[in-house]
Coordinates of C-alpha atoms and ligand atoms in Angstrom, one line a residue:
M1 CA -174.4 -84.4 -207.0
R2 CA -174.0 -86.0 -209.7
L3 CA -174.5 -88.9 -211.6
V4 CA -176.8 -91.1 -209.8
S5 CA -174.4 -94.0 -210.3
S6 CA -171.6 -92.5 -208.2
R7 CA -173.8 -92.5 -205.2
T8 CA -174.5 -96.2 -205.6
R9 CA -170.8 -96.8 -206.1
K10 CA -170.0 -95.2 -202.8
Q11 CA -172.7 -97.1 -200.9
R12 CA -170.7 -100.2 -200.6
I13 CA -170.3 -101.8 -197.2
A14 CA -170.9 -104.0 -195.0
I15 CA -173.2 -105.9 -193.4
G16 CA -172.4 -109.3 -194.7
A17 CA -170.6 -109.9 -191.4
V18 CA -173.7 -109.5 -189.4
A19 CA -174.8 -113.0 -189.1
V20 CA -171.7 -113.9 -187.2
L21 CA -172.6 -111.6 -184.5
G22 CA -174.9 -114.2 -183.2
L23 CA -177.1 -111.7 -181.4
G24 CA -179.7 -114.1 -180.2
G25 CA -182.9 -112.2 -179.9
L26 CA -183.3 -109.0 -178.0
S27 CA -180.3 -109.2 -175.9
V28 CA -178.9 -105.8 -176.4
I29 CA -179.7 -104.0 -173.2
Q30 CA -177.3 -101.4 -171.9
A31 CA -176.8 -100.3 -168.4
L32 CA -178.5 -97.1 -167.4
P33 CA -177.6 -95.1 -164.3
A34 CA -180.2 -95.5 -161.6
S35 CA -183.1 -93.0 -162.1
A36 CA -182.0 -92.1 -165.6
A37 CA -184.6 -90.5 -167.7
A38 CA -184.0 -92.2 -171.1
G39 CA -186.2 -91.6 -174.0
C40 CA -186.3 -91.6 -177.8
S41 CA -188.5 -91.2 -180.8
V42 CA -187.8 -92.8 -184.1
T43 CA -189.1 -91.9 -187.6
Y44 CA -188.7 -94.7 -190.1
S45 CA -189.4 -94.0 -193.7
V46 CA -188.9 -95.6 -197.1
T47 CA -187.5 -92.8 -199.3
G48 CA -187.3 -94.8 -202.5
S49 CA -188.1 -98.3 -203.9
W50 CA -187.5 -100.3 -207.0
N51 CA -188.4 -103.9 -207.8
N52 CA -187.3 -105.8 -204.7
G53 CA -185.1 -103.1 -203.3
F54 CA -185.7 -100.0 -201.2
Q55 CA -184.0 -97.2 -199.4
G56 CA -184.8 -96.7 -195.7
N57 CA -184.2 -93.6 -193.6
I58 CA -184.2 -93.6 -189.9
V59 CA -184.3 -90.5 -187.7
I60 CA -183.5 -91.3 -184.1
R61 CA -184.1 -88.5 -181.7
N62 CA -183.0 -88.3 -178.1
V63 CA -185.8 -87.0 -175.9
G64 CA -184.1 -88.0 -172.6
D65 CA -180.7 -87.8 -171.0
A66 CA -177.7 -87.4 -173.3
W67 CA -176.2 -90.5 -174.9
S68 CA -172.5 -91.2 -175.2
S69 CA -173.3 -94.1 -177.4
W70 CA -176.5 -95.5 -178.9
N71 CA -177.8 -98.8 -180.1
L72 CA -181.1 -99.0 -182.0
T73 CA -183.0 -102.3 -182.3
F74 CA -186.1 -103.1 -184.3
S75 CA -187.6 -106.1 -186.2
F76 CA -188.8 -106.5 -189.8
A77 CA -192.1 -108.2 -190.2
N78 CA -191.8 -109.4 -193.8
G79 CA -188.3 -111.0 -194.0
Q80 CA -186.7 -107.8 -195.3
T81 CA -182.9 -107.7 -195.2
V82 CA -180.5 -104.8 -194.9
Q83 CA -177.9 -104.9 -197.7
Q84 CA -175.8 -101.9 -196.8
G85 CA -176.1 -99.0 -194.4
W86 CA -174.6 -95.7 -193.4
G87 CA -174.6 -93.3 -190.5
G88 CA -174.5 -96.3 -188.1
R89 CA -173.2 -99.8 -188.0
F90 CA -175.9 -102.1 -189.2
S91 CA -176.2 -105.8 -188.3
Q92 CA -179.0 -108.3 -188.7
S93 CA -179.9 -111.6 -187.1
G94 CA -183.0 -113.1 -188.4
T95 CA -185.7 -110.5 -188.4
Q96 CA -183.8 -108.4 -185.7
V97 CA -181.8 -105.4 -186.9
T98 CA -179.3 -103.6 -184.7
V99 CA -177.8 -100.3 -185.6
A100 CA -174.9 -99.1 -183.4
N101 CA -173.4 -95.6 -183.5
E102 CA -170.3 -94.8 -185.5
S103 CA -167.3 -93.4 -183.6
W104 CA -168.3 -89.9 -184.8
N105 CA -172.0 -89.9 -183.9
G106 CA -172.3 -91.7 -180.6
S107 CA -172.7 -88.6 -178.5
V108 CA -176.3 -87.2 -178.8
P109 CA -177.6 -84.5 -176.5
N110 CA -181.1 -84.2 -175.3
G111 CA -183.1 -82.9 -178.4
G112 CA -180.4 -84.0 -180.8
S113 CA -180.8 -86.6 -183.5
V114 CA -178.9 -89.0 -185.7
N115 CA -179.9 -90.2 -189.1
P116 CA -178.8 -93.6 -190.3
G117 CA -180.0 -94.9 -193.6
F118 CA -179.8 -98.1 -195.5
I119 CA -180.5 -100.1 -198.7
G120 CA -182.7 -103.1 -198.1
S121 CA -184.4 -105.8 -200.1
H122 CA -187.7 -107.5 -199.7
S123 CA -189.8 -110.1 -201.5
G124 CA -193.1 -108.4 -201.9
T125 CA -194.7 -106.9 -198.8
N126 CA -192.5 -104.2 -197.2
T127 CA -194.3 -103.1 -194.0
N128 CA -192.5 -100.4 -192.0
P129 CA -191.4 -101.4 -188.5
T130 CA -193.2 -99.5 -185.9
S131 CA -191.6 -100.4 -182.6
F132 CA -188.0 -99.4 -181.8
A133 CA -185.7 -99.3 -178.8
V134 CA -182.6 -97.4 -178.1
N135 CA -180.1 -98.8 -175.5
G136 CA -182.9 -101.2 -174.5
V137 CA -185.5 -98.5 -173.8
A138 CA -188.6 -98.5 -176.0
C139 CA -189.0 -95.4 -178.0
T140 CA -192.3 -93.8 -177.0
G141 CA -191.4 -90.2 -177.7
A142 CA -191.2 -89.4 -174.0
P143 CA -188.5 -89.9 -171.3
V144 CA -188.9 -92.9 -169.2
T145 CA -187.5 -92.7 -165.6
S146 CA -186.2 -96.1 -164.8
N147 CA -184.2 -98.3 -162.6
P148 CA -183.7 -101.0 -165.2
T149 CA -185.5 -104.1 -163.8
T150 CA -183.3 -106.4 -165.8
G151 CA -180.2 -105.2 -164.0
G152 CA -178.6 -105.9 -160.7
P153 CA -177.9 -103.3 -158.1
T154 CA -175.8 -101.3 -160.4
G155 CA -178.3 -101.4 -163.1
N156 CA -176.3 -103.9 -165.2
P157 CA -178.3 -106.0 -167.5
T158 CA -178.4 -109.7 -166.7
T159 CA -178.1 -110.5 -170.4
R160 CA -175.1 -108.9 -171.9
P161 CA -174.5 -108.3 -175.6
P162 CA -171.9 -110.5 -177.0
T163 CA -168.5 -109.0 -177.1
T164 CA -167.2 -110.9 -180.1
P165 CA -166.5 -108.3 -182.8
P166 CA -167.6 -109.1 -186.3
T167 CA -164.9 -110.7 -188.4
T168 CA -165.2 -107.9 -190.9
P169 CA -166.0 -104.7 -189.1
P170 CA -168.6 -102.7 -190.9
T171 CA -167.4 -99.4 -192.2
S172 CA -169.4 -96.2 -192.5
N173 CA -170.7 -95.0 -195.8
P174 CA -169.7 -91.7 -197.1
T175 CA -173.2 -90.8 -198.2
T176 CA -173.7 -89.5 -194.7
G177 CA -170.2 -88.7 -193.6
P178 CA -169.0 -87.6 -190.2
P179 CA -169.3 -83.9 -189.3
G180 CA -166.6 -82.0 -191.1
Q181 CA -166.7 -84.3 -194.1
R182 CA -169.0 -83.3 -196.9
V183 CA -171.2 -85.9 -198.6
D184 CA -171.6 -86.1 -202.4
N185 CA -175.3 -85.1 -202.5
P186 CA -176.6 -83.3 -199.3
Y187 CA -180.2 -84.1 -200.4
A188 CA -179.7 -87.8 -200.5
G189 CA -180.9 -90.1 -197.8
G190 CA -182.5 -87.6 -195.5
R191 CA -185.5 -85.4 -194.6
G192 CA -185.6 -81.7 -195.5
Y193 CA -186.4 -78.9 -193.0
V194 CA -190.0 -77.7 -193.1
N195 CA -190.2 -74.0 -192.5
P196 CA -193.0 -73.6 -189.9
E197 CA -193.6 -70.0 -191.1
W198 CA -194.4 -71.1 -194.6
K199 CA -196.2 -74.2 -193.4
A200 CA -198.6 -72.0 -191.4
K201 CA -199.3 -69.8 -194.3
A202 CA -199.9 -72.8 -196.6
E203 CA -202.3 -74.4 -194.1
G204 CA -204.2 -71.1 -193.9
V205 CA -205.5 -71.8 -197.4
S206 CA -208.1 -74.5 -198.0
G207 CA -206.3 -77.7 -199.2
G208 CA -202.9 -76.4 -198.2
S209 CA -202.2 -79.2 -195.8
R210 CA -201.8 -81.5 -198.8
V211 CA -198.4 -79.9 -199.5
S212 CA -197.5 -78.0 -196.4
S213 CA -195.0 -80.6 -195.1
N214 CA -192.7 -80.2 -198.1
P215 CA -189.3 -78.6 -197.4
T216 CA -189.0 -75.1 -198.8
A217 CA -186.1 -72.7 -198.6
V218 CA -185.7 -70.0 -196.0
W219 CA -184.9 -66.7 -197.7
I220 CA -182.5 -64.3 -195.9
D221 CA -183.6 -61.4 -198.1
R222 CA -182.3 -58.5 -195.9
I223 CA -180.0 -57.9 -192.9
A224 CA -182.8 -57.8 -190.5
A225 CA -184.0 -61.3 -191.5
I226 CA -180.8 -62.8 -189.9
E227 CA -182.3 -62.1 -186.5
G228 CA -185.9 -62.4 -187.7
T229 CA -188.3 -59.7 -188.6
D230 CA -191.8 -59.4 -187.5
G231 CA -194.1 -57.4 -189.7
S232 CA -192.0 -57.5 -192.9
S233 CA -193.9 -58.9 -195.9
S234 CA -191.9 -62.1 -196.5
N235 CA -190.3 -63.1 -193.2
G236 CA -191.6 -63.8 -189.7
P237 CA -190.0 -63.6 -186.3
M238 CA -187.7 -66.6 -186.9
G239 CA -184.1 -65.8 -187.7
V240 CA -181.2 -68.0 -188.9
E241 CA -180.5 -69.4 -185.5
D242 CA -184.2 -70.1 -184.8
H243 CA -184.5 -72.0 -188.1
L244 CA -181.3 -74.0 -187.4
L245 CA -182.6 -74.9 -183.9
E246 CA -185.9 -75.9 -185.3
A247 CA -184.3 -78.1 -187.9
I248 CA -182.4 -80.0 -185.2
R249 CA -185.7 -80.3 -183.3
Q250 CA -187.4 -81.7 -186.4
G251 CA -184.6 -84.3 -186.9
A252 CA -184.1 -82.8 -190.4
S253 CA -180.9 -83.9 -192.2
Y254 CA -180.7 -80.7 -194.4
I255 CA -181.9 -77.1 -194.4
Q256 CA -182.0 -74.7 -197.3
F257 CA -181.2 -71.0 -197.1
V258 CA -181.3 -68.5 -199.9
I259 CA -178.5 -65.9 -199.6
Y260 CA -180.1 -62.9 -201.4
N261 CA -179.0 -59.4 -200.6
L262 CA -176.3 -58.3 -203.1
P263 CA -175.6 -54.7 -203.5
G264 CA -177.8 -53.3 -206.4
R265 CA -179.9 -56.5 -206.2
D266 CA -182.0 -57.7 -209.1
C267 CA -180.5 -55.2 -211.6
A268 CA -182.9 -56.1 -214.5
A269 CA -186.2 -55.8 -212.6
L270 CA -187.6 -53.7 -209.9
A271 CA -189.9 -56.0 -207.9
S272 CA -187.2 -57.6 -205.8
N273 CA -184.8 -54.7 -205.5
G274 CA -183.0 -54.9 -202.1
E275 CA -181.8 -52.7 -199.3
L276 CA -178.2 -52.3 -200.4
G277 CA -177.1 -49.7 -202.9
P278 CA -174.7 -50.7 -205.7
T279 CA -171.6 -49.7 -203.8
E280 CA -172.4 -51.2 -200.4
I281 CA -170.3 -54.3 -200.8
D282 CA -168.6 -53.7 -197.4
R283 CA -172.0 -53.8 -195.6
Y284 CA -172.9 -57.0 -197.6
K285 CA -169.7 -58.6 -196.2
T286 CA -169.7 -57.5 -192.6
E287 CA -173.4 -57.0 -191.8
Y288 CA -174.9 -59.8 -193.9
I289 CA -172.6 -62.6 -194.8
D290 CA -170.4 -62.6 -191.7
P291 CA -173.2 -62.9 -189.2
I292 CA -174.9 -65.6 -191.2
A293 CA -171.6 -67.5 -191.4
A294 CA -171.3 -67.2 -187.6
Y295 CA -174.6 -68.9 -187.0
Q296 CA -174.0 -71.6 -189.6
N297 CA -170.5 -72.3 -188.1
D298 CA -172.0 -72.9 -184.6
S299 CA -171.1 -76.4 -183.4
R300 CA -174.7 -77.0 -182.2
F301 CA -175.6 -77.3 -185.9
R302 CA -172.7 -79.5 -187.1
S303 CA -175.0 -82.5 -187.7
L304 CA -177.1 -80.6 -190.2
R305 CA -176.3 -80.3 -193.9
I306 CA -176.7 -76.6 -194.4
I307 CA -177.4 -75.7 -198.0
N308 CA -176.9 -72.2 -199.3
I309 CA -178.5 -71.1 -202.5
I310 CA -176.3 -68.2 -203.6
E311 CA -177.7 -65.0 -205.1
I312 CA -180.6 -65.5 -207.4
D313 CA -180.9 -63.2 -210.5
S314 CA -177.4 -61.8 -210.3
L315 CA -174.4 -63.0 -212.4
P316 CA -176.4 -64.1 -215.6
N317 CA -177.8 -60.5 -215.7
L318 CA -174.2 -59.3 -216.4
I319 CA -174.2 -61.4 -219.6
T320 CA -177.6 -60.7 -220.9
N321 CA -178.8 -57.3 -219.7
V322 CA -175.8 -55.1 -220.3
S323 CA -174.6 -52.6 -222.9
G324 CA -174.6 -54.0 -226.4
R325 CA -177.9 -55.8 -225.8
A326 CA -181.4 -54.5 -226.5
T327 CA -182.2 -55.7 -223.0
E328 CA -179.6 -53.6 -221.2
T329 CA -180.5 -51.8 -218.0
A330 CA -178.5 -49.0 -216.3
M331 CA -178.2 -50.9 -213.0
C332 CA -176.9 -54.1 -214.7
N333 CA -174.2 -52.0 -216.5
T334 CA -173.3 -50.4 -213.1
M335 CA -173.0 -53.8 -211.4
K336 CA -170.9 -55.2 -214.2
A337 CA -168.6 -52.2 -214.1
N338 CA -168.1 -52.1 -210.3
G339 CA -167.6 -55.8 -209.9
N340 CA -169.8 -56.1 -206.8
Y341 CA -171.9 -59.0 -208.0
V342 CA -168.8 -61.0 -208.8
N343 CA -167.0 -60.0 -205.5
G344 CA -170.1 -60.5 -203.4
V345 CA -170.7 -64.0 -204.7
G346 CA -167.0 -64.8 -204.3
Y347 CA -167.0 -63.5 -200.7
A348 CA -170.1 -65.5 -199.8
L349 CA -168.6 -68.7 -201.3
A350 CA -165.3 -68.2 -199.5
K351 CA -166.9 -67.4 -196.1
L352 CA -169.7 -69.9 -196.1
G353 CA -167.7 -72.6 -197.9
A354 CA -165.1 -72.6 -195.1
I355 CA -167.8 -74.1 -192.8
P356 CA -167.4 -77.9 -193.0
N357 CA -171.1 -78.8 -193.1
T358 CA -172.3 -76.3 -195.7
Y359 CA -173.1 -76.8 -199.4
Q360 CA -173.1 -74.0 -201.9
Y361 CA -175.3 -73.9 -205.0
I362 CA -175.0 -70.8 -207.2
D363 CA -177.9 -69.5 -209.3
A364 CA -177.7 -70.4 -212.9
A365 CA -180.8 -68.7 -214.4
H366 CA -183.0 -71.0 -216.6
H367 CA -183.2 -72.2 -220.1
G368 CA -185.3 -69.3 -221.3
W369 CA -182.6 -66.9 -220.2
I370 CA -179.2 -68.4 -221.0
G371 CA -180.1 -71.3 -223.3
W372 CA -179.0 -69.4 -226.4
D373 CA -175.5 -69.8 -227.7
D374 CA -174.5 -66.2 -227.0
N375 CA -175.3 -66.6 -223.3
F376 CA -174.6 -70.2 -222.5
G377 CA -170.8 -70.4 -222.5
P378 CA -170.1 -66.8 -221.3
T379 CA -172.4 -67.4 -218.3
A380 CA -170.5 -70.6 -217.4
E381 CA -167.2 -68.7 -217.6
L382 CA -168.5 -65.8 -215.5
L383 CA -169.7 -68.2 -212.8
A384 CA -166.2 -69.7 -212.7
T385 CA -164.7 -66.3 -212.4
A386 CA -167.0 -65.5 -209.5
A387 CA -166.2 -68.8 -207.8
R388 CA -162.5 -67.8 -207.7
A389 CA -163.0 -64.2 -206.6
Q390 CA -162.3 -62.8 -203.1
G391 CA -160.2 -65.8 -202.0
S392 CA -162.8 -68.4 -203.0
N393 CA -162.0 -71.4 -205.1
I394 CA -164.2 -73.7 -207.2
A395 CA -164.1 -76.3 -204.5
N396 CA -166.5 -74.2 -202.5
V397 CA -169.2 -74.9 -205.0
T398 CA -171.4 -78.0 -204.6
G399 CA -173.4 -77.2 -207.7
F400 CA -175.9 -74.8 -209.4
I401 CA -179.6 -74.2 -209.3
T402 CA -181.8 -73.4 -212.3
N403 CA -185.3 -72.1 -212.6
T404 CA -185.3 -70.5 -209.2
A405 CA -188.7 -68.7 -208.6
N406 CA -189.3 -69.2 -212.3
Y407 CA -191.9 -71.1 -214.3
S408 CA -190.0 -73.0 -217.0
A409 CA -191.4 -76.6 -217.6
L410 CA -189.3 -79.4 -216.4
Q411 CA -189.9 -81.3 -219.6
E412 CA -191.9 -80.7 -222.7
P413 CA -193.1 -84.2 -223.5
Y414 CA -194.7 -83.3 -226.9
I415 CA -192.0 -81.1 -228.5
T416 CA -188.6 -82.1 -229.7
V417 CA -186.0 -79.4 -230.3
T418 CA -185.3 -79.8 -234.0
E419 CA -183.8 -77.2 -236.3
Q420 CA -187.3 -76.6 -237.6
N421 CA -188.9 -76.3 -234.2
R422 CA -186.2 -73.8 -233.1
Q423 CA -187.7 -71.4 -235.7
S424 CA -191.0 -71.1 -233.9
K425 CA -191.7 -67.9 -232.0
W426 CA -191.9 -69.9 -228.7
I427 CA -188.5 -71.5 -228.9
D428 CA -187.0 -68.6 -230.9
W429 CA -183.7 -70.3 -231.8
N430 CA -183.0 -71.4 -228.2
R431 CA -181.0 -74.7 -228.0
Y432 CA -183.3 -75.9 -225.2
N433 CA -187.0 -76.0 -224.5
D434 CA -187.1 -77.3 -221.0
E435 CA -185.2 -77.2 -217.7
L436 CA -184.1 -80.7 -217.4
S437 CA -182.2 -81.0 -220.6
F438 CA -180.8 -77.5 -220.1
A439 CA -179.6 -78.2 -216.5
Q440 CA -177.9 -81.4 -217.6
A441 CA -176.2 -79.7 -220.6
F442 CA -175.2 -76.6 -218.6
R443 CA -173.6 -78.9 -215.9
T444 CA -171.4 -80.3 -218.6
R445 CA -170.4 -76.8 -219.8
L446 CA -169.7 -75.7 -216.2
V447 CA -167.3 -78.7 -215.8
Q448 CA -165.6 -77.5 -219.0
A449 CA -165.3 -74.1 -217.4
G450 CA -163.3 -75.6 -214.5
F451 CA -165.8 -76.9 -212.0
P452 CA -165.3 -80.3 -210.5
S453 CA -166.8 -83.2 -212.5
N454 CA -169.0 -84.2 -209.5
I455 CA -171.0 -80.9 -209.3
G456 CA -174.7 -81.5 -209.1
M457 CA -177.7 -79.4 -210.3
L458 CA -180.9 -78.4 -208.6
I459 CA -184.1 -77.4 -210.4
D460 CA -186.7 -75.3 -208.6
T461 CA -189.9 -77.2 -209.4
S462 CA -192.1 -75.2 -207.0
R463 CA -194.2 -73.6 -209.7
N464 CA -193.5 -75.3 -213.0
G465 CA -196.2 -78.0 -213.0
W466 CA -198.5 -76.6 -215.7
G467 CA -201.3 -79.1 -215.0
G468 CA -205.0 -78.5 -214.9
S469 CA -207.5 -78.5 -217.7
A470 CA -205.4 -76.4 -220.1
R471 CA -202.6 -78.9 -220.2
P472 CA -202.3 -80.6 -223.7
T473 CA -202.5 -84.4 -223.7
G474 CA -200.6 -84.9 -226.9
P475 CA -198.8 -83.0 -229.7
V476 CA -200.7 -80.8 -232.2
T477 CA -199.6 -81.8 -235.7
T478 CA -201.7 -79.6 -238.0
G479 CA -201.5 -75.9 -238.8
T480 CA -198.6 -73.5 -239.0
L481 CA -195.4 -74.3 -237.1
D482 CA -196.3 -71.8 -234.4
E483 CA -199.8 -73.3 -234.1
Q484 CA -198.3 -76.7 -233.7
I485 CA -195.7 -75.6 -231.1
N486 CA -198.2 -73.5 -229.2
G487 CA -200.8 -76.3 -229.1
S488 CA -198.3 -78.8 -228.0
R489 CA -196.5 -77.0 -225.2
I490 CA -197.4 -77.5 -221.6
D491 CA -195.8 -74.2 -220.5
R492 CA -198.8 -71.9 -221.1
R493 CA -197.0 -68.6 -220.6
I494 CA -197.4 -65.9 -223.2
H495 CA -193.6 -65.6 -223.5
K496 CA -190.7 -67.3 -221.8
G497 CA -189.5 -63.9 -220.5
N498 CA -192.6 -63.6 -218.3
W499 CA -191.6 -64.2 -214.7
C500 CA -194.2 -62.6 -212.4
N501 CA -197.1 -64.4 -210.7
Q502 CA -197.9 -66.4 -213.9
S503 CA -201.5 -67.1 -214.5
G504 CA -202.3 -70.8 -215.1
A505 CA -199.2 -72.1 -213.3
G506 CA -199.2 -75.1 -211.0
L507 CA -197.0 -76.7 -208.4
G508 CA -194.4 -78.9 -210.0
E509 CA -192.6 -82.1 -208.9
R510 CA -192.4 -82.5 -205.1
P511 CA -188.9 -82.1 -203.7
R512 CA -186.8 -85.2 -204.1
A513 CA -183.2 -86.3 -204.3
N514 CA -181.4 -87.8 -207.3
P515 CA -184.3 -87.5 -209.8
A516 CA -182.2 -87.7 -212.9
T517 CA -178.6 -88.0 -214.1
G518 CA -176.6 -85.0 -212.9
I519 CA -179.4 -83.6 -210.9
D520 CA -178.9 -83.6 -207.1
A521 CA -182.6 -82.7 -206.4
Y522 CA -185.8 -81.2 -207.4
V523 CA -186.4 -78.5 -204.8
W524 CA -189.0 -75.9 -203.8
V525 CA -186.8 -72.9 -203.3
K526 CA -189.4 -70.3 -204.1
P527 CA -192.0 -70.9 -201.4
P528 CA -195.2 -71.4 -203.4
G529 CA -197.8 -68.8 -202.5
E530 CA -195.3 -66.0 -202.0
S531 CA -195.7 -63.2 -204.5
D532 CA -193.2 -62.3 -207.2
G533 CA -194.2 -58.6 -207.1
S534 CA -197.2 -56.4 -206.7
S535 CA -199.5 -55.9 -209.6
T536 CA -200.0 -52.2 -208.8
E537 CA -197.6 -49.9 -207.0
I538 CA -197.7 -50.5 -203.3
P539 CA -195.5 -48.2 -201.2
N540 CA -193.3 -50.1 -198.7
N541 CA -190.2 -49.7 -196.6
E542 CA -188.5 -52.9 -197.8
G543 CA -186.8 -51.5 -200.9
K544 CA -189.2 -53.4 -203.1
G545 CA -190.0 -51.5 -206.3
F546 CA -192.9 -51.8 -208.6
D547 CA -192.1 -53.7 -211.8
R548 CA -194.7 -53.5 -214.5
M549 CA -193.9 -57.1 -215.5
C550 CA -196.2 -57.8 -212.5
D551 CA -199.0 -55.7 -214.0
P552 CA -201.5 -57.7 -216.0
T553 CA -202.3 -54.6 -218.1
Y554 CA -198.7 -53.9 -219.2
G555 CA -197.6 -54.6 -222.8
G556 CA -194.1 -55.7 -221.9
N557 CA -190.5 -54.7 -222.8
A558 CA -187.5 -56.0 -224.7
R559 CA -186.9 -58.7 -222.1
N560 CA -190.2 -60.4 -222.8
G561 CA -190.4 -59.6 -226.5
N562 CA -192.9 -56.8 -225.8
N563 CA -195.6 -59.2 -224.9
A564 CA -198.4 -59.1 -222.3
T565 CA -197.1 -60.1 -218.9
G566 CA -199.6 -62.9 -218.1
A567 CA -199.4 -61.8 -214.4
L568 CA -202.2 -62.4 -212.0
S569 CA -204.0 -59.3 -210.7
G570 CA -204.4 -58.4 -207.0
A571 CA -200.8 -59.4 -206.1
P572 CA -199.0 -58.0 -203.0
I573 CA -195.3 -57.0 -203.0
S574 CA -192.7 -59.7 -203.6
G575 CA -192.4 -62.2 -200.8
A576 CA -195.8 -61.4 -199.3
W577 CA -198.4 -64.1 -199.1
F578 CA -200.7 -64.3 -202.1
S579 CA -203.5 -66.8 -201.2
A580 CA -205.2 -66.7 -204.6
Q581 CA -202.0 -67.6 -206.3
F582 CA -201.4 -70.5 -203.9
S583 CA -204.9 -71.8 -204.6
Q584 CA -204.3 -71.7 -208.3
L585 CA -200.9 -73.4 -207.9
M586 CA -202.6 -76.3 -206.1
Q587 CA -205.4 -76.5 -208.6
N588 CA -203.0 -76.7 -211.5
A589 CA -200.4 -78.9 -209.8
Y590 CA -198.7 -81.5 -212.0
P591 CA -198.4 -84.2 -210.8
A592 CA -201.9 -83.5 -209.5
L593 CA -202.4 -83.4 -205.8
Ligands
BGC601 C1 -188.6 -61.5 -202.6 C2 -188.1 -61.9 -201.2 C3 -188.8 -63.2 -200.8 C4 -188.6 -64.2 -201.8 C5 -189.3 -65.5 -201.5 C6 -188.4 -62.6 -203.6 O1 -188.9 -62.3 -204.8 O2 -187.9 -60.3 -203.1 O3 -188.4 -60.9 -200.3 O4 -188.2 -63.6 -199.6 O5 -189.0 -63.8 -203.1 O6 -190.7 -65.4 -201.6

C-alpha cells in the first residue's frame, strides 16, 4: 500500500548470478514417473511498462499430476532481460529464462497455480513469449501421458541440469511472499478474480464483453449469501467457498469480498437496509463473520490474497448523521449509542485479520461526505477506535477504501480548490473536490490517528468516469462563480449528496495497482450495472427499503441540500441487475471504451 516507491525498494534481488549457471540451451528436463500425466498452462502478461522497462506476470497452472517442485522454461524473442523476480527463482542464459520454485511454493496440486512475476528490460520491441514448458513438458493446457523419450528405463533424462549452484543464490521478493506472510500491496503483480456471476450479467448487455473480464468484488450482503443464494436479487448460487475455488481455478492472485451485514445496516438510508436488527450483534458474529472466516482460513485457499472490504456506509454515519446535525437519523443515533457498528467492525477485523493471507480495507466514505473539517479528523479517530475494538488492533488493517458505490470524480482537471472556489455552491467549503486528493490526504490523517505508515488506499472507480458528450473539455472562466464551477466540473451530479443510480455517470478507471502515491489500487467494488435502490417502492423479502433518494421525482432532504435526486427511473431494488444503467455507464465511460 503505499507509496509506490516502497514497492520498488523491496523488489531488489537477484538474478545477476544467472549467467554463471551456464544452462546451455534447453537442458532442464526432469524425470517423470512412467505413465505420468503431466500438464500445464501458462498465462504470461505485461502488467505495466515504462521507457525500456516492463513488469511481467506469469500464472502457471498445473493441469496434470501434482508437482513437488516445478521448473518453468521459456525464451524471449527480442533480447529482453529479467532484472529481478519474485515468487520463483529466475535465471537467464541468453534468450532462455528459467524459473524454479521457491522452497515455499514447490508443491502444486492438480488445479493449483503459482504466480511468479518480474521486472524486465527491453530495447524496443517486447513480444510476449508464447511457448512454455514446466519440468520439461510443453504447456498445452492439457495433461500429456508420457514415458519421457529422453530418459532411460527409469525415465531419467539423458541430459541433466547442472548441479552447480549459483554463486549468489537468488532470494525471493517480498512482493509476493510465502503463504502466511503478507505482502505490502495485495493488488500488485497479479491478476484479480473475475466473478462469473457478474461477468454473465455484463455480457448479457450489448457491448458488455468490452469490460466483463474486469475484477469486481463479491458482496456477502446477507447470511444466506455465504452458502450462495439462488433467486435473491443481487447474488447467485455461488457462495464464499465456490468463489474461492473458482479463483484458484482462474489462477487469480487476489479476490475481493465485501463484508456488508452489520446490525442496523445503512442507518442514514433505506435502500440497502439489511437483515439484522440494531441489536443483533451476536448473530453478526456467529452466523455471519465466523463462517466467512472459516472458509477464508481453509488451507486450500492459502495461495490467494483474500481482500475484505469492511462494512460500507457504517462508521462515517456515526460522525455526520447523528444528533446535533441537521442530517441526523434515528437509526444512526441508535447505532452510535449501542456501539454495534464499532464492535461489529472490530470483531470482523480481529477474526478475519487473524487469517494469514487476508487483507482488510475499511470503508472511509468519500470526499463529498467527510471532506469538511468537522468530519475529517473525527472520522479518522473513530476508525482507529473501531480498529482496536473487540480484541482487534490496528495491524489488522491493510488500508481504507473511498468512494465505494459512489460517483465522486477521481480528479477535477479544470478546478483548483482555492479559498474563492470553496465558496461555490458545488464545493460548499469542502477542503476537497475530488477523490484522489481526498484519499491521499485522509491517508495521512489516518496515520496521525495511529495507523501504520504503510497503509494504502483504494478508490472505487467503478462508476465515476463522467465521460460522454456532456463532459467539459476545459474550464469555464466567465459568469458568476457558480456558473464557472458548474461549467468546469466533470462530475455532472446535481449535488454531491446524490448517491442513487446517477443519471449521466460512466465507468471510471479500470482496476489497476499502484496508480498514484499512497493508493494501492483503483478497484471496481460496486459491480457496475447493479442497482443502488429502486426508483419506486418494490416489496421484497430481502430487507431492502425504499429510499426516495432513488426516486427521480423526489425533491431531496437535508443530506443532499434538498435538491433533486438525479436518479434514473425504472430501477430495481439495490443489488439487482439494471441493464439500462449498465448501458449508460458504458456509453459515458471515461476513459472511453
Ligand atoms: C446492495 C447489496 C448488493 C450491493 C452490490 C448494495 O447496495 O444492498 O445487496 O450486493 O449493493 O450491488
